[in-house]
Amino acid sequence: MKIPSPLPQEPDALPVFTAKQRNAPAIDWYRSPISKEEFKSLHRKSDLLGALQTGGYLGLYLTTLTLAIVSFAFWPAWTTVLLVFLHGTVAAFMINAVHELGHGTVFKTRWCNRFFCKIFAFLGIINDETFQESHIRHHRYTLHPPDDLEVVLPIKLMVRHFFLSAFINFKDLYYTPKWVIEKALGNFKGEWEETLFPESDPKKRKAPVNWARVLLLGHGLIIAGGLVSGYWIVPLLVTGSRFYGGWLFFLCNNTQHIGLRDFVPDFRLCCRTFTLNPVVQFLYWHMNFHTEHHMYAAVPCYRLARLHRLIRHDLPPTKHGLIAVWKEIATIQYRQEKDPEYVHPIALPKSSSPT
């Protein structure tokens, strides 16, 4: 899952492929074996665990928002700046909430998934209708373009990309309102959007268009209310939180596929798993276990750590922490810059089935 802009890539930048090229057969993915009993247990959804993850994240979001408003009214300016930035750091993971709830695996009660998905999609200015349509294909055809264009290798990230989004993301500030307005007007551009929402199927376009209009109206009212009341801090914290404080999200979310392999039927070769401290893992909705998530996409995020423990003997060596992961990524990027044909070697256990 990679979403630096409303759709994972700027539509105009996508390559053009024929319809015939898109109709690829299903991929016979390798999945690390688990017993039937474990399979059933791991796929069990829990309203309690779903509430702890969802309520905990929403509570943290509301706590930083409230503290920033209180600071704006009563505390020194430097405290407000720090709290606003902290709030942006938390809010940046809104797309991960939408991603997990969109899978329908967080709550056992189905409407809860849909309800909270919409809450987070609104707060994060995310069109969950377009995202979920794209993400279904990403799982089915991971890194097999043109059938997956949500993530396309090679991904080149430099230090400057981090700083462009770590503090204030001016690019996203420009593209997101533009993109939402386009969708509200019913405009779908680029090969990927037209693949997901073909002009020949206007009914399919109805839901993303309607949601884009909700985003425009809702956030328009928030901005207007904040400006009229003099509490401009509120729209800054609600509508604006998508556009600043993305440093930690950048470091977490961009690890998922960068530097790995495309056109392979093995998630161990095209997805990256690593471990994190519990706080960041919670914020990231446990997506550091990304190989496991792709292997068994219906396993709730709060059970991925357990799945990892069950199959880690069948996975490449697992790195711990963001520093170790980004050292590896930097090495891969450097080698690929020197040699575009370089393929990062991934050590699979000798007992694994061939891929």
Tab-separated table of N, CA and C in Angstrom, residues 4-87:
chain	number	residue	atom	x	y	z
A	4	PRO	N	1.051	8.322	-1.638
A	4	PRO	CA	1.537	9.663	-1.386
A	4	PRO	C	0.623	10.725	-1.949
A	5	SER	N	-0.329	10.350	-2.793
A	5	SER	CA	-1.295	11.267	-3.375
A	5	SER	C	-2.632	10.546	-3.388
A	6	PRO	N	-3.750	11.223	-3.740
A	6	PRO	CA	-5.068	10.601	-3.622
A	6	PRO	C	-5.160	9.232	-4.281
A	7	LEU	N	-4.607	9.062	-5.457
A	7	LEU	CA	-4.361	7.733	-5.996
A	7	LEU	C	-2.864	7.488	-5.878
A	8	PRO	N	-2.444	6.244	-5.826
A	8	PRO	CA	-1.045	5.987	-5.501
A	8	PRO	C	-0.033	6.642	-6.412
A	9	GLN	N	-0.401	6.966	-7.634
A	9	GLN	CA	0.510	7.675	-8.514
A	9	GLN	C	-0.286	8.728	-9.270
A	10	GLU	N	0.397	9.742	-9.755
A	10	GLU	CA	-0.293	10.741	-10.556
A	10	GLU	C	-0.786	10.081	-11.842
A	11	PRO	N	-2.103	10.118	-12.118
A	11	PRO	CA	-2.656	9.394	-13.252
A	11	PRO	C	-1.991	9.729	-14.584
A	12	ASP	N	-1.656	10.985	-14.793
A	12	ASP	CA	-1.079	11.378	-16.069
A	12	ASP	C	0.291	10.756	-16.299
A	13	ALA	N	0.930	10.289	-15.231
A	13	ALA	CA	2.277	9.736	-15.358
A	13	ALA	C	2.263	8.241	-15.634
A	14	LEU	N	1.074	7.626	-15.622
A	14	LEU	CA	1.003	6.197	-15.803
A	14	LEU	C	1.194	5.805	-17.261
A	15	PRO	N	1.854	4.676	-17.510
A	15	PRO	CA	2.023	4.224	-18.881
A	15	PRO	C	0.714	3.735	-19.474
A	16	VAL	N	0.657	3.699	-20.769
A	16	VAL	CA	-0.552	3.265	-21.473
A	16	VAL	C	-0.396	1.808	-21.866
A	17	PHE	N	-1.391	0.988	-21.523
A	17	PHE	CA	-1.389	-0.411	-21.893
A	17	PHE	C	-2.712	-0.747	-22.561
A	18	THR	N	-2.711	-1.755	-23.375
A	18	THR	CA	-3.935	-2.161	-24.052
A	18	THR	C	-4.790	-2.983	-23.104
A	19	ALA	N	-6.086	-3.054	-23.407
A	19	ALA	CA	-7.000	-3.831	-22.572
A	19	ALA	C	-6.605	-5.302	-22.559
A	20	LYS	N	-6.104	-5.803	-23.675
A	20	LYS	CA	-5.705	-7.199	-23.751
A	20	LYS	C	-4.589	-7.493	-22.765
A	21	GLN	N	-3.656	-6.553	-22.607
A	21	GLN	CA	-2.542	-6.755	-21.692
A	21	GLN	C	-2.995	-6.805	-20.240
A	22	ARG	N	-4.120	-6.170	-19.937
A	22	ARG	CA	-4.593	-6.116	-18.564
A	22	ARG	C	-5.229	-7.432	-18.118
A	23	ASN	N	-5.767	-8.196	-19.036
A	23	ASN	CA	-6.517	-9.385	-18.664
A	23	ASN	C	-5.583	-10.565	-18.419
A	24	ALA	N	-4.785	-10.450	-17.386
A	24	ALA	CA	-3.823	-11.496	-17.074
A	24	ALA	C	-4.504	-12.604	-16.282
A	25	PRO	N	-4.017	-13.833	-16.414
A	25	PRO	CA	-4.577	-14.922	-15.612
A	25	PRO	C	-4.219	-14.743	-14.143
A	26	ALA	N	-4.938	-15.443	-13.293
A	26	ALA	CA	-4.655	-15.371	-11.861
A	26	ALA	C	-3.240	-15.871	-11.586
A	27	ILE	N	-2.593	-15.252	-10.606
A	27	ILE	CA	-1.227	-15.622	-10.252
A	27	ILE	C	-1.263	-16.710	-9.177
A	28	ASP	N	-0.493	-17.741	-9.356
A	28	ASP	CA	-0.411	-18.837	-8.393
A	28	ASP	C	0.608	-18.471	-7.315
A	29	TRP	N	0.167	-17.716	-6.325
A	29	TRP	CA	1.057	-17.191	-5.302
A	29	TRP	C	1.521	-18.279	-4.330
A	30	TYR	N	2.775	-18.187	-3.947
A	30	TYR	CA	3.279	-19.047	-2.880
A	30	TYR	C	2.872	-18.433	-1.535
A	31	ARG	N	2.362	-19.292	-0.647
A	31	ARG	CA	2.036	-18.867	0.716
A	31	ARG	C	2.637	-19.852	1.702
A	32	SER	N	3.286	-19.329	2.703
A	32	SER	CA	3.875	-20.197	3.713
A	32	SER	C	2.780	-21.032	4.364
A	33	PRO	N	2.971	-22.342	4.440
A	33	PRO	CA	1.894	-23.203	4.955
A	33	PRO	C	1.665	-23.032	6.452
A	34	ILE	N	0.387	-23.103	6.823
A	34	ILE	CA	-0.006	-23.133	8.234
A	34	ILE	C	-1.099	-24.196	8.374
A	35	SER	N	-1.287	-24.689	9.559
A	35	SER	CA	-2.281	-25.741	9.781
A	35	SER	C	-3.702	-25.184	9.634
A	36	LYS	N	-4.657	-26.065	9.415
A	36	LYS	CA	-6.053	-25.654	9.275
A	36	LYS	C	-6.555	-24.976	10.548
A	37	GLU	N	-6.113	-25.505	11.684
A	37	GLU	CA	-6.543	-24.930	12.965
A	37	GLU	C	-6.007	-23.504	13.125
A	38	GLU	N	-4.737	-23.309	12.799
A	38	GLU	CA	-4.159	-21.972	12.886
A	38	GLU	C	-4.775	-21.042	11.861
A	39	PHE	N	-5.027	-21.553	10.680
A	39	PHE	CA	-5.652	-20.748	9.624
A	39	PHE	C	-6.995	-20.197	10.114
A	40	LYS	N	-7.795	-21.065	10.699
A	40	LYS	CA	-9.113	-20.661	11.193
A	40	LYS	C	-8.988	-19.668	12.344
A	41	SER	N	-8.068	-19.932	13.242
A	41	SER	CA	-7.885	-19.065	14.410
A	41	SER	C	-7.382	-17.683	14.007
A	42	LEU	N	-6.429	-17.647	13.097
A	42	LEU	CA	-5.853	-16.368	12.665
A	42	LEU	C	-6.861	-15.495	11.939
A	43	HIS	N	-7.809	-16.099	11.257
A	43	HIS	CA	-8.798	-15.331	10.501
A	43	HIS	C	-9.992	-14.887	11.347
A	44	ARG	N	-9.986	-15.234	12.632
A	44	ARG	CA	-11.098	-14.866	13.494
A	44	ARG	C	-11.078	-13.368	13.781
A	45	LYS	N	-12.183	-12.706	13.509
A	45	LYS	CA	-12.308	-11.267	13.773
A	45	LYS	C	-12.857	-11.045	15.177
A	46	SER	N	-12.489	-9.931	15.758
A	46	SER	CA	-12.907	-9.634	17.123
A	46	SER	C	-13.358	-8.180	17.227
A	47	ASP	N	-14.578	-7.977	17.690
A	47	ASP	CA	-15.045	-6.601	17.904
A	47	ASP	C	-14.256	-5.920	19.017
A	48	LEU	N	-13.845	-6.690	20.030
A	48	LEU	CA	-13.084	-6.113	21.132
A	48	LEU	C	-11.708	-5.652	20.647
A	49	LEU	N	-10.971	-6.544	19.975
A	49	LEU	CA	-9.648	-6.171	19.480
A	49	LEU	C	-9.748	-5.098	18.396
A	50	GLY	N	-10.807	-5.171	17.595
A	50	GLY	CA	-11.031	-4.131	16.583
A	50	GLY	C	-11.281	-2.778	17.223
A	51	ALA	N	-12.033	-2.787	18.336
A	51	ALA	CA	-12.320	-1.535	19.042
A	51	ALA	C	-11.063	-0.977	19.699
A	52	LEU	N	-10.215	-1.854	20.220
A	52	LEU	CA	-8.974	-1.390	20.833
A	52	LEU	C	-8.056	-0.730	19.808
A	53	GLN	N	-7.946	-1.331	18.623
A	53	GLN	CA	-7.109	-0.748	17.580
A	53	GLN	C	-7.731	0.533	17.028
A	54	THR	N	-9.002	0.452	16.661
A	54	THR	CA	-9.673	1.598	16.048
A	54	THR	C	-9.910	2.715	17.050
A	55	GLY	N	-10.462	2.358	18.207
A	55	GLY	CA	-10.724	3.355	19.235
A	55	GLY	C	-9.445	3.954	19.787
A	56	GLY	N	-8.419	3.123	19.903
A	56	GLY	CA	-7.144	3.630	20.396
A	56	GLY	C	-6.545	4.658	19.453
A	57	TYR	N	-6.582	4.345	18.150
A	57	TYR	CA	-6.026	5.287	17.175
A	57	TYR	C	-6.872	6.558	17.112
A	58	LEU	N	-8.196	6.409	17.074
A	58	LEU	CA	-9.071	7.588	17.034
A	58	LEU	C	-8.912	8.408	18.316
A	59	GLY	N	-8.781	7.731	19.442
A	59	GLY	CA	-8.583	8.439	20.714
A	59	GLY	C	-7.286	9.223	20.731
A	60	LEU	N	-6.236	8.632	20.180
A	60	LEU	CA	-4.959	9.337	20.110
A	60	LEU	C	-5.070	10.555	19.196
A	61	TYR	N	-5.756	10.398	18.074
A	61	TYR	CA	-5.989	11.511	17.146
A	61	TYR	C	-6.747	12.643	17.857
A	62	LEU	N	-7.814	12.301	18.573
A	62	LEU	CA	-8.624	13.317	19.254
A	62	LEU	C	-7.860	13.952	20.414
A	63	THR	N	-6.996	13.179	21.056
A	63	THR	CA	-6.204	13.723	22.165
A	63	THR	C	-5.223	14.783	21.669
A	64	THR	N	-4.479	14.475	20.609
A	64	THR	CA	-3.531	15.465	20.085
A	64	THR	C	-4.257	16.672	19.511
A	65	LEU	N	-5.417	16.439	18.914
A	65	LEU	CA	-6.222	17.555	18.393
A	65	LEU	C	-6.671	18.467	19.533
A	66	THR	N	-7.193	17.868	20.611
A	66	THR	CA	-7.686	18.650	21.749
A	66	THR	C	-6.557	19.422	22.425
A	67	LEU	N	-5.419	18.762	22.615
A	67	LEU	CA	-4.288	19.430	23.252
A	67	LEU	C	-3.804	20.615	22.424
A	68	ALA	N	-3.814	20.460	21.109
A	68	ALA	CA	-3.385	21.562	20.242
A	68	ALA	C	-4.353	22.748	20.325
A	69	ILE	N	-5.655	22.458	20.426
A	69	ILE	CA	-6.647	23.539	20.544
A	69	ILE	C	-6.500	24.248	21.897
A	70	VAL	N	-6.345	23.472	22.963
A	70	VAL	CA	-6.155	24.055	24.294
A	70	VAL	C	-4.894	24.908	24.318
A	71	SER	N	-3.827	24.387	23.704
A	71	SER	CA	-2.573	25.140	23.656
A	71	SER	C	-2.743	26.436	22.883
A	72	PHE	N	-3.499	26.384	21.802
A	72	PHE	CA	-3.765	27.577	20.992
A	72	PHE	C	-4.453	28.663	21.824
A	73	ALA	N	-5.335	28.229	22.719
A	73	ALA	CA	-6.103	29.182	23.520
A	73	ALA	C	-5.353	29.674	24.759
A	74	PHE	N	-4.512	28.820	25.366
A	74	PHE	CA	-3.984	29.164	26.687
A	74	PHE	C	-2.463	29.068	26.834
A	75	TRP	N	-1.801	28.306	25.974
A	75	TRP	CA	-0.391	28.009	26.207
A	75	TRP	C	0.513	28.764	25.239
A	76	PRO	N	1.815	28.738	25.466
A	76	PRO	CA	2.746	29.464	24.586
A	76	PRO	C	2.702	28.951	23.141
A	77	ALA	N	3.082	29.807	22.212
A	77	ALA	CA	3.016	29.486	20.786
A	77	ALA	C	3.890	28.292	20.437
A	78	TRP	N	5.070	28.191	21.053
A	78	TRP	CA	5.960	27.087	20.706
A	78	TRP	C	5.356	25.741	21.095
A	79	THR	N	4.581	25.717	22.176
A	79	THR	CA	3.889	24.489	22.574
A	79	THR	C	2.845	24.109	21.534
A	80	THR	N	2.129	25.113	21.034
A	80	THR	CA	1.111	24.869	20.011
A	80	THR	C	1.731	24.302	18.745
A	81	VAL	N	2.847	24.872	18.337
A	81	VAL	CA	3.523	24.385	17.126
A	81	VAL	C	3.915	22.920	17.285
A	82	LEU	N	4.481	22.568	18.421
A	82	LEU	CA	4.891	21.189	18.654
A	82	LEU	C	3.697	20.245	18.680
A	83	LEU	N	2.610	20.665	19.311
A	83	LEU	CA	1.426	19.815	19.396
A	83	LEU	C	0.731	19.674	18.044
A	84	VAL	N	0.724	20.736	17.266
A	84	VAL	CA	0.155	20.654	15.921
A	84	VAL	C	0.954	19.654	15.084
A	85	PHE	N	2.267	19.719	15.197
A	85	PHE	CA	3.116	18.800	14.436
A	85	PHE	C	2.923	17.361	14.919
A	86	LEU	N	2.800	17.168	16.230
A	86	LEU	CA	2.538	15.839	16.775
A	86	LEU	C	1.202	15.309	16.246
A	87	HIS	N	0.214	16.178	16.184
A	87	HIS	CA	-1.094	15.768	15.656
A	87	HIS	C	-0.974	15.344	14.196
